[in-house]
Amino acid sequence: MRKRMPLAVAAIGALTLTACSDGGASDEPLESLDIMAPFFSAVPPEEDDPIDQALSELAGLDLSVQWVPNSDYGAKTNTVLAGDDIPDVMVIQGKDQAFVQTAEAGGFWDLTEHLASGDYPNLVTENPEVQEASSVNGKVCGVYRARDVIRHSVIIRQDWLDNLGLALPETTDDLYEIARAFTEDDPDGNGEDDTYGMINPAWSGLGNGSPYDALEVWHGSGNLWRDEGGELVPAFTTPEWRQALEYERDLVSNGYVNPDYATMDPATWNEPFLNGEGGIIIDVQSRAAELSKLFKEQDPEGFARYIGLAGQLEGPNGTYAMPTAGYSGFLAIPRSGVQNEDQLEQVLAALNELNTTEAQNLMNHGIEGDNFTVEDGAAVFDPAKQDFTDQVTGAWAQLGMNLAGYDAYPIKQASEFDEALQQLRLELQAEDLANAVFNPAAAFVSPTYTTSGAQLDTIIADARIQYIAGQIDEAGLDAAIETWRSSGGDDVTQEINDLYAG
């Protein structure tokens, strides 16, 4: 990579930096695009492999990628931010403290107006709420890597529903009744009292996709934060959050949840569902496909009868869907690497081409006619080229942004049931997106939360589990929230609202 000034130094004068150069850095047009990215595959791609060549041709710049093992990527990012070996583009995996400090000091190009200009149509987001959430206090400091905005659903033992003459749930009341019936009404018909309704693993933290988070959003608590009259309040201070906890507490006290819900290893989450012990999982839709494959191993002929999938549920206060963050990091452009507007336009033009359908197929599938072919509009992979495919999906896919939409070939499903399940997932995503409740504070970086957020979240998450388990009462829950406030929570609330008002 070309030598430039360290980002920590460059950031000092970044707000006025236009075309300065140092240490041999040039303000001439870029001849290559230096990128730093993580890889998950066994080995990284070699320089000028077929994907590299094809993407370089599309981008109009020779791609030179420094591949870093994902396990080392966080440390490497911090080293690069403090060093003088600066790429033109960096995959940033999250808004950690080092990145935020550098971004706020101006060490990365502010792309807000560039992306809004329409000059780069493949970089115009289809979900403005996600782009806002990926920003740093409203400034877009990178092209985000899009992920499914809607993933949560209710995965349920369809055979048990059929045995009891029940329909898929549409409301939280329906879900409660199914959990009761799966516990008390012998859904497997074996005459034994050996089943329960909901399967919950141990899950720490807040707002990270747990079944508890989903139920609370469905009850109308908001998503981590909620706007009340122009002021943001933590979701766990709302009456709807308390209502949801009462619902969860009733499920537990009646035995409708696995008894080890507070200690169950999440890695074993599938087992009770597969083994006929529990019948409901609230999780991402991809778990349904995973369970389908496992049932297929158990029952190759009848596997399709076990899996039911329902979308996000209507709660007692309305219909609210819990979205994901909608992104997984972003591609940021350091100002000490890309030193003037002309170079920035080159980089954005290249990234625009890397978001075309052709580029998406290269990054996510590989080389058509080599490691995959297209049958009935879907990608079919050659098992003999699996190592190459794994390298594509484990490395090149990390450069995929897809923020204007994902248009690559779908992957051909193994059976008609799998195809129908995939189609249902897409339909539920589209339906639930209309009711998505985004976190209104997602863009804002609270200094207090940056340093103390994990401890603050633990106070509330622990109290939630203790209340659900019946170990503390309403007064204990109130005491935990007061501890949160006095431990820095009030400072977080003030900082978030100052940014929200600004």
JSON list of C-alpha atoms in Angstrom, two decimals, residues 286-496:
[
{"chain": "A", "resi": 286, "resn": "SER", "atom": "CA", "xyz": [-32.57, -18.65, 8.46]},
{"chain": "A", "resi": 287, "resn": "ARG", "atom": "CA", "xyz": [-32.87, -20.95, 11.48]},
{"chain": "A", "resi": 288, "resn": "ALA", "atom": "CA", "xyz": [-35.99, -22.42, 9.87]},
{"chain": "A", "resi": 289, "resn": "ALA", "atom": "CA", "xyz": [-33.95, -23.41, 6.82]},
{"chain": "A", "resi": 290, "resn": "GLU", "atom": "CA", "xyz": [-31.25, -24.82, 9.08]},
{"chain": "A", "resi": 291, "resn": "LEU", "atom": "CA", "xyz": [-33.80, -26.90, 10.99]},
{"chain": "A", "resi": 292, "resn": "SER", "atom": "CA", "xyz": [-35.32, -28.09, 7.72]},
{"chain": "A", "resi": 293, "resn": "LYS", "atom": "CA", "xyz": [-31.96, -29.55, 6.68]},
{"chain": "A", "resi": 294, "resn": "LEU", "atom": "CA", "xyz": [-31.56, -31.27, 10.03]},
{"chain": "A", "resi": 295, "resn": "PHE", "atom": "CA", "xyz": [-35.07, -32.77, 9.84]},
{"chain": "A", "resi": 296, "resn": "LYS", "atom": "CA", "xyz": [-34.26, -33.95, 6.32]},
{"chain": "A", "resi": 297, "resn": "GLU", "atom": "CA", "xyz": [-31.38, -35.98, 7.77]},
{"chain": "A", "resi": 298, "resn": "GLN", "atom": "CA", "xyz": [-33.74, -37.54, 10.31]},
{"chain": "A", "resi": 299, "resn": "ASP", "atom": "CA", "xyz": [-36.71, -38.07, 8.00]},
{"chain": "A", "resi": 300, "resn": "PRO", "atom": "CA", "xyz": [-35.79, -37.73, 4.30]},
{"chain": "A", "resi": 301, "resn": "GLU", "atom": "CA", "xyz": [-39.33, -38.47, 3.13]},
{"chain": "A", "resi": 302, "resn": "GLY", "atom": "CA", "xyz": [-41.42, -36.54, 5.65]},
{"chain": "A", "resi": 303, "resn": "PHE", "atom": "CA", "xyz": [-39.18, -33.66, 6.70]},
{"chain": "A", "resi": 304, "resn": "ALA", "atom": "CA", "xyz": [-41.50, -31.02, 5.23]},
{"chain": "A", "resi": 305, "resn": "ARG", "atom": "CA", "xyz": [-44.18, -31.61, 7.86]},
{"chain": "A", "resi": 306, "resn": "TYR", "atom": "CA", "xyz": [-42.18, -30.35, 10.83]},
{"chain": "A", "resi": 307, "resn": "ILE", "atom": "CA", "xyz": [-41.52, -26.67, 10.11]},
{"chain": "A", "resi": 308, "resn": "GLY", "atom": "CA", "xyz": [-44.01, -23.82, 10.31]},
{"chain": "A", "resi": 309, "resn": "LEU", "atom": "CA", "xyz": [-42.97, -20.18, 9.95]},
{"chain": "A", "resi": 310, "resn": "ALA", "atom": "CA", "xyz": [-44.95, -17.12, 11.05]},
{"chain": "A", "resi": 311, "resn": "GLY", "atom": "CA", "xyz": [-44.03, -13.49, 10.69]},
{"chain": "A", "resi": 312, "resn": "GLN", "atom": "CA", "xyz": [-43.72, -10.95, 13.45]},
{"chain": "A", "resi": 313, "resn": "LEU", "atom": "CA", "xyz": [-46.77, -10.85, 15.68]},
{"chain": "A", "resi": 314, "resn": "GLU", "atom": "CA", "xyz": [-49.41, -8.26, 16.45]},
{"chain": "A", "resi": 315, "resn": "GLY", "atom": "CA", "xyz": [-49.20, -7.24, 20.09]},
{"chain": "A", "resi": 316, "resn": "PRO", "atom": "CA", "xyz": [-51.84, -5.90, 22.49]},
{"chain": "A", "resi": 317, "resn": "ASN", "atom": "CA", "xyz": [-50.95, -2.30, 21.58]},
{"chain": "A", "resi": 318, "resn": "GLY", "atom": "CA", "xyz": [-50.60, -2.58, 17.81]},
{"chain": "A", "resi": 319, "resn": "THR", "atom": "CA", "xyz": [-48.43, -4.17, 15.15]},
{"chain": "A", "resi": 320, "resn": "TYR", "atom": "CA", "xyz": [-44.71, -3.57, 15.47]},
{"chain": "A", "resi": 321, "resn": "ALA", "atom": "CA", "xyz": [-41.91, -5.47, 13.76]},
{"chain": "A", "resi": 322, "resn": "MET", "atom": "CA", "xyz": [-38.37, -5.70, 15.10]},
{"chain": "A", "resi": 323, "resn": "PRO", "atom": "CA", "xyz": [-35.79, -4.89, 12.42]},
{"chain": "A", "resi": 324, "resn": "THR", "atom": "CA", "xyz": [-32.10, -5.67, 12.50]},
{"chain": "A", "resi": 325, "resn": "ALA", "atom": "CA", "xyz": [-29.58, -2.86, 12.23]},
{"chain": "A", "resi": 326, "resn": "GLY", "atom": "CA", "xyz": [-29.85, -3.54, 8.48]},
{"chain": "A", "resi": 327, "resn": "TYR", "atom": "CA", "xyz": [-26.11, -3.37, 7.93]},
{"chain": "A", "resi": 328, "resn": "SER", "atom": "CA", "xyz": [-22.87, -5.03, 8.96]},
{"chain": "A", "resi": 329, "resn": "GLY", "atom": "CA", "xyz": [-20.20, -2.37, 8.96]},
{"chain": "A", "resi": 330, "resn": "PHE", "atom": "CA", "xyz": [-19.28, -0.28, 5.95]},
{"chain": "A", "resi": 331, "resn": "LEU", "atom": "CA", "xyz": [-16.60, 0.61, 3.45]},
{"chain": "A", "resi": 332, "resn": "ALA", "atom": "CA", "xyz": [-14.98, 3.83, 4.66]},
{"chain": "A", "resi": 333, "resn": "ILE", "atom": "CA", "xyz": [-12.59, 6.05, 2.71]},
{"chain": "A", "resi": 334, "resn": "PRO", "atom": "CA", "xyz": [-9.67, 7.53, 4.72]},
{"chain": "A", "resi": 335, "resn": "ARG", "atom": "CA", "xyz": [-8.82, 11.14, 3.89]},
{"chain": "A", "resi": 336, "resn": "SER", "atom": "CA", "xyz": [-5.11, 10.45, 4.24]},
{"chain": "A", "resi": 337, "resn": "GLY", "atom": "CA", "xyz": [-5.39, 7.78, 1.56]},
{"chain": "A", "resi": 338, "resn": "VAL", "atom": "CA", "xyz": [-7.77, 9.49, -0.84]},
{"chain": "A", "resi": 339, "resn": "GLN", "atom": "CA", "xyz": [-6.51, 13.05, -0.73]},
{"chain": "A", "resi": 340, "resn": "ASN", "atom": "CA", "xyz": [-8.75, 15.18, -2.93]},
{"chain": "A", "resi": 341, "resn": "GLU", "atom": "CA", "xyz": [-12.23, 15.37, -4.43]},
{"chain": "A", "resi": 342, "resn": "ASP", "atom": "CA", "xyz": [-11.07, 14.06, -7.81]},
{"chain": "A", "resi": 343, "resn": "GLN", "atom": "CA", "xyz": [-9.64, 10.92, -6.21]},
{"chain": "A", "resi": 344, "resn": "LEU", "atom": "CA", "xyz": [-12.78, 10.56, -4.09]},
{"chain": "A", "resi": 345, "resn": "GLU", "atom": "CA", "xyz": [-14.92, 10.67, -7.23]},
{"chain": "A", "resi": 346, "resn": "GLN", "atom": "CA", "xyz": [-12.73, 7.91, -8.72]},
{"chain": "A", "resi": 347, "resn": "VAL", "atom": "CA", "xyz": [-13.26, 5.75, -5.65]},
{"chain": "A", "resi": 348, "resn": "LEU", "atom": "CA", "xyz": [-17.02, 6.33, -5.51]},
{"chain": "A", "resi": 349, "resn": "ALA", "atom": "CA", "xyz": [-17.32, 5.61, -9.24]},
{"chain": "A", "resi": 350, "resn": "ALA", "atom": "CA", "xyz": [-15.46, 2.34, -8.66]},
{"chain": "A", "resi": 351, "resn": "LEU", "atom": "CA", "xyz": [-17.67, 1.41, -5.71]},
{"chain": "A", "resi": 352, "resn": "ASN", "atom": "CA", "xyz": [-20.71, 2.25, -7.81]},
{"chain": "A", "resi": 353, "resn": "GLU", "atom": "CA", "xyz": [-19.58, -0.33, -10.38]},
{"chain": "A", "resi": 354, "resn": "LEU", "atom": "CA", "xyz": [-18.89, -2.85, -7.61]},
{"chain": "A", "resi": 355, "resn": "ASN", "atom": "CA", "xyz": [-22.61, -2.67, -6.75]},
{"chain": "A", "resi": 356, "resn": "THR", "atom": "CA", "xyz": [-23.85, -3.70, -10.18]},
{"chain": "A", "resi": 357, "resn": "THR", "atom": "CA", "xyz": [-25.61, -7.04, -10.68]},
{"chain": "A", "resi": 358, "resn": "GLU", "atom": "CA", "xyz": [-22.56, -8.41, -12.46]},
{"chain": "A", "resi": 359, "resn": "ALA", "atom": "CA", "xyz": [-20.30, -7.48, -9.55]},
{"chain": "A", "resi": 360, "resn": "GLN", "atom": "CA", "xyz": [-22.75, -8.93, -7.02]},
{"chain": "A", "resi": 361, "resn": "ASN", "atom": "CA", "xyz": [-22.71, -12.27, -8.83]},
{"chain": "A", "resi": 362, "resn": "LEU", "atom": "CA", "xyz": [-18.91, -12.27, -8.89]},
{"chain": "A", "resi": 363, "resn": "MET", "atom": "CA", "xyz": [-18.60, -11.43, -5.19]},
{"chain": "A", "resi": 364, "resn": "ASN", "atom": "CA", "xyz": [-21.30, -13.78, -3.94]},
{"chain": "A", "resi": 365, "resn": "HIS", "atom": "CA", "xyz": [-21.16, -16.72, -6.37]},
{"chain": "A", "resi": 366, "resn": "GLY", "atom": "CA", "xyz": [-17.96, -16.69, -8.41]},
{"chain": "A", "resi": 367, "resn": "ILE", "atom": "CA", "xyz": [-17.43, -17.22, -12.13]},
{"chain": "A", "resi": 368, "resn": "GLU", "atom": "CA", "xyz": [-20.50, -18.26, -14.10]},
{"chain": "A", "resi": 369, "resn": "GLY", "atom": "CA", "xyz": [-19.67, -21.30, -16.22]},
{"chain": "A", "resi": 370, "resn": "ASP", "atom": "CA", "xyz": [-16.79, -22.25, -13.93]},
{"chain": "A", "resi": 371, "resn": "ASN", "atom": "CA", "xyz": [-17.72, -22.87, -10.30]},
{"chain": "A", "resi": 372, "resn": "PHE", "atom": "CA", "xyz": [-21.44, -22.27, -10.86]},
{"chain": "A", "resi": 373, "resn": "THR", "atom": "CA", "xyz": [-24.06, -22.41, -13.58]},
{"chain": "A", "resi": 374, "resn": "VAL", "atom": "CA", "xyz": [-27.54, -20.93, -13.84]},
{"chain": "A", "resi": 375, "resn": "GLU", "atom": "CA", "xyz": [-30.61, -23.17, -13.98]},
{"chain": "A", "resi": 376, "resn": "ASP", "atom": "CA", "xyz": [-34.10, -21.67, -14.11]},
{"chain": "A", "resi": 377, "resn": "GLY", "atom": "CA", "xyz": [-32.66, -18.32, -13.04]},
{"chain": "A", "resi": 378, "resn": "ALA", "atom": "CA", "xyz": [-30.89, -19.71, -9.96]},
{"chain": "A", "resi": 379, "resn": "ALA", "atom": "CA", "xyz": [-27.24, -20.44, -9.17]},
{"chain": "A", "resi": 380, "resn": "VAL", "atom": "CA", "xyz": [-26.16, -24.10, -8.99]},
{"chain": "A", "resi": 381, "resn": "PHE", "atom": "CA", "xyz": [-22.65, -24.74, -7.67]},
{"chain": "A", "resi": 382, "resn": "ASP", "atom": "CA", "xyz": [-20.15, -27.33, -8.90]},
{"chain": "A", "resi": 383, "resn": "PRO", "atom": "CA", "xyz": [-19.13, -29.54, -5.93]},
{"chain": "A", "resi": 384, "resn": "ALA", "atom": "CA", "xyz": [-15.73, -30.09, -7.57]},
{"chain": "A", "resi": 385, "resn": "LYS", "atom": "CA", "xyz": [-15.06, -26.34, -7.27]},
{"chain": "A", "resi": 386, "resn": "GLN", "atom": "CA", "xyz": [-16.22, -26.01, -3.66]},
{"chain": "A", "resi": 387, "resn": "ASP", "atom": "CA", "xyz": [-12.86, -24.71, -2.39]},
{"chain": "A", "resi": 388, "resn": "PHE", "atom": "CA", "xyz": [-13.02, -21.81, -4.85]},
{"chain": "A", "resi": 389, "resn": "THR", "atom": "CA", "xyz": [-16.68, -21.13, -3.99]},
{"chain": "A", "resi": 390, "resn": "ASP", "atom": "CA", "xyz": [-15.83, -21.08, -0.29]},
{"chain": "A", "resi": 391, "resn": "GLN", "atom": "CA", "xyz": [-13.09, -18.56, -0.98]},
{"chain": "A", "resi": 392, "resn": "VAL", "atom": "CA", "xyz": [-15.48, -16.35, -2.92]},
{"chain": "A", "resi": 393, "resn": "THR", "atom": "CA", "xyz": [-18.18, -16.40, -0.23]},
{"chain": "A", "resi": 394, "resn": "GLY", "atom": "CA", "xyz": [-15.66, -16.21, 2.61]},
{"chain": "A", "resi": 395, "resn": "ALA", "atom": "CA", "xyz": [-13.60, -13.34, 1.22]},
{"chain": "A", "resi": 396, "resn": "TRP", "atom": "CA", "xyz": [-14.89, -11.43, -1.80]},
{"chain": "A", "resi": 397, "resn": "ALA", "atom": "CA", "xyz": [-18.42, -11.28, -0.38]},
{"chain": "A", "resi": 398, "resn": "GLN", "atom": "CA", "xyz": [-16.99, -9.08, 2.40]},
{"chain": "A", "resi": 399, "resn": "LEU", "atom": "CA", "xyz": [-16.76, -6.28, -0.15]},
{"chain": "A", "resi": 400, "resn": "GLY", "atom": "CA", "xyz": [-20.44, -6.60, -1.03]},
{"chain": "A", "resi": 401, "resn": "MET", "atom": "CA", "xyz": [-22.50, -3.52, -0.18]},
{"chain": "A", "resi": 402, "resn": "ASN", "atom": "CA", "xyz": [-25.83, -4.12, -1.96]},
{"chain": "A", "resi": 403, "resn": "LEU", "atom": "CA", "xyz": [-27.37, -1.04, -0.36]},
{"chain": "A", "resi": 404, "resn": "ALA", "atom": "CA", "xyz": [-29.42, -0.25, -3.48]},
{"chain": "A", "resi": 405, "resn": "GLY", "atom": "CA", "xyz": [-30.70, -3.83, -3.53]},
{"chain": "A", "resi": 406, "resn": "TYR", "atom": "CA", "xyz": [-29.39, -7.35, -3.98]},
{"chain": "A", "resi": 407, "resn": "ASP", "atom": "CA", "xyz": [-29.81, -8.50, -7.56]},
{"chain": "A", "resi": 408, "resn": "ALA", "atom": "CA", "xyz": [-27.49, -11.49, -7.82]},
{"chain": "A", "resi": 409, "resn": "TYR", "atom": "CA", "xyz": [-28.92, -14.87, -8.79]},
{"chain": "A", "resi": 410, "resn": "PRO", "atom": "CA", "xyz": [-30.79, -16.62, -5.99]},
{"chain": "A", "resi": 411, "resn": "ILE", "atom": "CA", "xyz": [-29.33, -19.95, -4.97]},
{"chain": "A", "resi": 412, "resn": "LYS", "atom": "CA", "xyz": [-31.27, -22.95, -6.23]},
{"chain": "A", "resi": 413, "resn": "GLN", "atom": "CA", "xyz": [-32.99, -24.69, -3.34]},
{"chain": "A", "resi": 414, "resn": "ALA", "atom": "CA", "xyz": [-32.69, -28.39, -2.69]},
{"chain": "A", "resi": 415, "resn": "SER", "atom": "CA", "xyz": [-36.41, -29.24, -2.75]},
{"chain": "A", "resi": 416, "resn": "GLU", "atom": "CA", "xyz": [-39.84, -27.79, -3.46]},
{"chain": "A", "resi": 417, "resn": "PHE", "atom": "CA", "xyz": [-40.36, -27.33, 0.28]},
{"chain": "A", "resi": 418, "resn": "ASP", "atom": "CA", "xyz": [-37.09, -25.41, 0.60]},
{"chain": "A", "resi": 419, "resn": "GLU", "atom": "CA", "xyz": [-38.08, -23.26, -2.37]},
{"chain": "A", "resi": 420, "resn": "ALA", "atom": "CA", "xyz": [-41.48, -22.54, -0.81]},
{"chain": "A", "resi": 421, "resn": "LEU", "atom": "CA", "xyz": [-39.84, -21.76, 2.54]},
{"chain": "A", "resi": 422, "resn": "GLN", "atom": "CA", "xyz": [-37.45, -19.33, 0.87]},
{"chain": "A", "resi": 423, "resn": "GLN", "atom": "CA", "xyz": [-40.32, -17.61, -0.93]},
{"chain": "A", "resi": 424, "resn": "LEU", "atom": "CA", "xyz": [-42.28, -17.37, 2.33]},
{"chain": "A", "resi": 425, "resn": "ARG", "atom": "CA", "xyz": [-39.29, -15.75, 4.02]},
{"chain": "A", "resi": 426, "resn": "LEU", "atom": "CA", "xyz": [-39.14, -13.09, 1.31]},
{"chain": "A", "resi": 427, "resn": "GLU", "atom": "CA", "xyz": [-42.88, -12.43, 1.58]},
{"chain": "A", "resi": 428, "resn": "LEU", "atom": "CA", "xyz": [-42.72, -12.09, 5.37]},
{"chain": "A", "resi": 429, "resn": "GLN", "atom": "CA", "xyz": [-39.76, -9.73, 5.10]},
{"chain": "A", "resi": 430, "resn": "ALA", "atom": "CA", "xyz": [-41.66, -7.47, 2.72]},
{"chain": "A", "resi": 431, "resn": "GLU", "atom": "CA", "xyz": [-44.83, -7.59, 4.83]},
{"chain": "A", "resi": 432, "resn": "ASP", "atom": "CA", "xyz": [-43.10, -6.91, 8.15]},
{"chain": "A", "resi": 433, "resn": "LEU", "atom": "CA", "xyz": [-40.87, -4.13, 6.80]},
{"chain": "A", "resi": 434, "resn": "ALA", "atom": "CA", "xyz": [-43.92, -1.88, 6.67]},
{"chain": "A", "resi": 435, "resn": "ASN", "atom": "CA", "xyz": [-44.22, -2.15, 10.47]},
{"chain": "A", "resi": 436, "resn": "ALA", "atom": "CA", "xyz": [-40.52, -2.01, 11.32]},
{"chain": "A", "resi": 437, "resn": "VAL", "atom": "CA", "xyz": [-39.66, -0.01, 14.45]},
{"chain": "A", "resi": 438, "resn": "PHE", "atom": "CA", "xyz": [-36.17, 1.38, 13.96]},
{"chain": "A", "resi": 439, "resn": "ASN", "atom": "CA", "xyz": [-34.03, 2.53, 16.84]},
{"chain": "A", "resi": 440, "resn": "PRO", "atom": "CA", "xyz": [-34.21, 6.35, 16.63]},
{"chain": "A", "resi": 441, "resn": "ALA", "atom": "CA", "xyz": [-30.89, 6.68, 18.48]},
{"chain": "A", "resi": 442, "resn": "ALA", "atom": "CA", "xyz": [-28.91, 4.27, 16.31]},
{"chain": "A", "resi": 443, "resn": "ALA", "atom": "CA", "xyz": [-26.91, 7.02, 14.58]},
{"chain": "A", "resi": 444, "resn": "PHE", "atom": "CA", "xyz": [-25.84, 8.75, 17.77]},
{"chain": "A", "resi": 445, "resn": "VAL", "atom": "CA", "xyz": [-22.64, 8.04, 19.64]},
{"chain": "A", "resi": 446, "resn": "SER", "atom": "CA", "xyz": [-22.83, 8.74, 23.36]},
{"chain": "A", "resi": 447, "resn": "PRO", "atom": "CA", "xyz": [-19.35, 9.10, 24.91]},
{"chain": "A", "resi": 448, "resn": "THR", "atom": "CA", "xyz": [-20.59, 7.64, 28.18]},
{"chain": "A", "resi": 449, "resn": "TYR", "atom": "CA", "xyz": [-22.17, 4.66, 26.45]},
{"chain": "A", "resi": 450, "resn": "THR", "atom": "CA", "xyz": [-19.01, 4.10, 24.40]},
{"chain": "A", "resi": 451, "resn": "THR", "atom": "CA", "xyz": [-17.02, 3.59, 27.59]},
{"chain": "A", "resi": 452, "resn": "SER", "atom": "CA", "xyz": [-19.68, 2.14, 29.93]},
{"chain": "A", "resi": 453, "resn": "GLY", "atom": "CA", "xyz": [-22.42, 0.72, 27.70]},
{"chain": "A", "resi": 454, "resn": "ALA", "atom": "CA", "xyz": [-21.70, -2.95, 28.37]},
{"chain": "A", "resi": 455, "resn": "GLN", "atom": "CA", "xyz": [-21.95, -2.48, 32.13]},
{"chain": "A", "resi": 456, "resn": "LEU", "atom": "CA", "xyz": [-25.09, -0.38, 31.84]},
{"chain": "A", "resi": 457, "resn": "ASP", "atom": "CA", "xyz": [-26.79, -2.92, 29.58]},
{"chain": "A", "resi": 458, "resn": "THR", "atom": "CA", "xyz": [-25.90, -5.71, 32.01]},
{"chain": "A", "resi": 459, "resn": "ILE", "atom": "CA", "xyz": [-27.74, -3.94, 34.85]},
{"chain": "A", "resi": 460, "resn": "ILE", "atom": "CA", "xyz": [-31.01, -4.00, 32.89]},
{"chain": "A", "resi": 461, "resn": "ALA", "atom": "CA", "xyz": [-30.52, -7.39, 31.23]},
{"chain": "A", "resi": 462, "resn": "ASP", "atom": "CA", "xyz": [-29.84, -9.06, 34.57]},
{"chain": "A", "resi": 463, "resn": "ALA", "atom": "CA", "xyz": [-32.85, -7.40, 36.16]},
{"chain": "A", "resi": 464, "resn": "ARG", "atom": "CA", "xyz": [-35.03, -8.52, 33.27]},
{"chain": "A", "resi": 465, "resn": "ILE", "atom": "CA", "xyz": [-34.09, -12.17, 33.74]},
{"chain": "A", "resi": 466, "resn": "GLN", "atom": "CA", "xyz": [-34.44, -11.90, 37.52]},
{"chain": "A", "resi": 467, "resn": "TYR", "atom": "CA", "xyz": [-37.93, -10.44, 37.16]},
{"chain": "A", "resi": 468, "resn": "ILE", "atom": "CA", "xyz": [-39.01, -13.03, 34.61]},
{"chain": "A", "resi": 469, "resn": "ALA", "atom": "CA", "xyz": [-37.73, -15.75, 36.95]},
{"chain": "A", "resi": 470, "resn": "GLY", "atom": "CA", "xyz": [-39.68, -14.30, 39.88]},
{"chain": "A", "resi": 471, "resn": "GLN", "atom": "CA", "xyz": [-36.50, -13.51, 41.82]},
{"chain": "A", "resi": 472, "resn": "ILE", "atom": "CA", "xyz": [-37.32, -9.80, 42.09]},
{"chain": "A", "resi": 473, "resn": "ASP", "atom": "CA", "xyz": [-40.58, -7.88, 42.08]},
{"chain": "A", "resi": 474, "resn": "GLU", "atom": "CA", "xyz": [-41.61, -4.51, 40.62]},
{"chain": "A", "resi": 475, "resn": "ALA", "atom": "CA", "xyz": [-39.68, -2.71, 43.35]},
{"chain": "A", "resi": 476, "resn": "GLY", "atom": "CA", "xyz": [-36.55, -4.66, 42.45]},
{"chain": "A", "resi": 477, "resn": "LEU", "atom": "CA", "xyz": [-37.01, -3.74, 38.80]},
{"chain": "A", "resi": 478, "resn": "ASP", "atom": "CA", "xyz": [-37.40, -0.08, 39.76]},
{"chain": "A", "resi": 479, "resn": "ALA", "atom": "CA", "xyz": [-34.24, -0.29, 41.86]},
{"chain": "A", "resi": 480, "resn": "ALA", "atom": "CA", "xyz": [-32.26, -1.72, 38.93]},
{"chain": "A", "resi": 481, "resn": "ILE", "atom": "CA", "xyz": [-33.39, 1.12, 36.67]},
{"chain": "A", "resi": 482, "resn": "GLU", "atom": "CA", "xyz": [-32.37, 3.67, 39.33]},
{"chain": "A", "resi": 483, "resn": "THR", "atom": "CA", "xyz": [-28.95, 1.97, 39.53]},
{"chain": "A", "resi": 484, "resn": "TRP", "atom": "CA", "xyz": [-28.70, 2.28, 35.74]},
{"chain": "A", "resi": 485, "resn": "ARG", "atom": "CA", "xyz": [-29.51, 5.98, 35.94]},
{"chain": "A", "resi": 486, "resn": "SER", "atom": "CA", "xyz": [-26.99, 6.75, 38.68]},
{"chain": "A", "resi": 487, "resn": "SER", "atom": "CA", "xyz": [-24.27, 4.62, 37.05]},
{"chain": "A", "resi": 488, "resn": "GLY", "atom": "CA", "xyz": [-24.19, 6.73, 33.90]},
{"chain": "A", "resi": 489, "resn": "GLY", "atom": "CA", "xyz": [-27.56, 6.05, 32.32]},
{"chain": "A", "resi": 490, "resn": "ASP", "atom": "CA", "xyz": [-28.80, 9.58, 32.88]},
{"chain": "A", "resi": 491, "resn": "ASP", "atom": "CA", "xyz": [-25.64, 10.88, 31.21]},
{"chain": "A", "resi": 492, "resn": "VAL", "atom": "CA", "xyz": [-26.26, 8.60, 28.23]},
{"chain": "A", "resi": 493, "resn": "THR", "atom": "CA", "xyz": [-29.85, 9.83, 27.96]},
{"chain": "A", "resi": 494, "resn": "GLN", "atom": "CA", "xyz": [-28.73, 13.46, 28.05]},
{"chain": "A", "resi": 495, "resn": "GLU", "atom": "CA", "xyz": [-25.98, 12.93, 25.47]},
{"chain": "A", "resi": 496, "resn": "ILE", "atom": "CA", "xyz": [-28.31, 11.05, 23.13]}
]
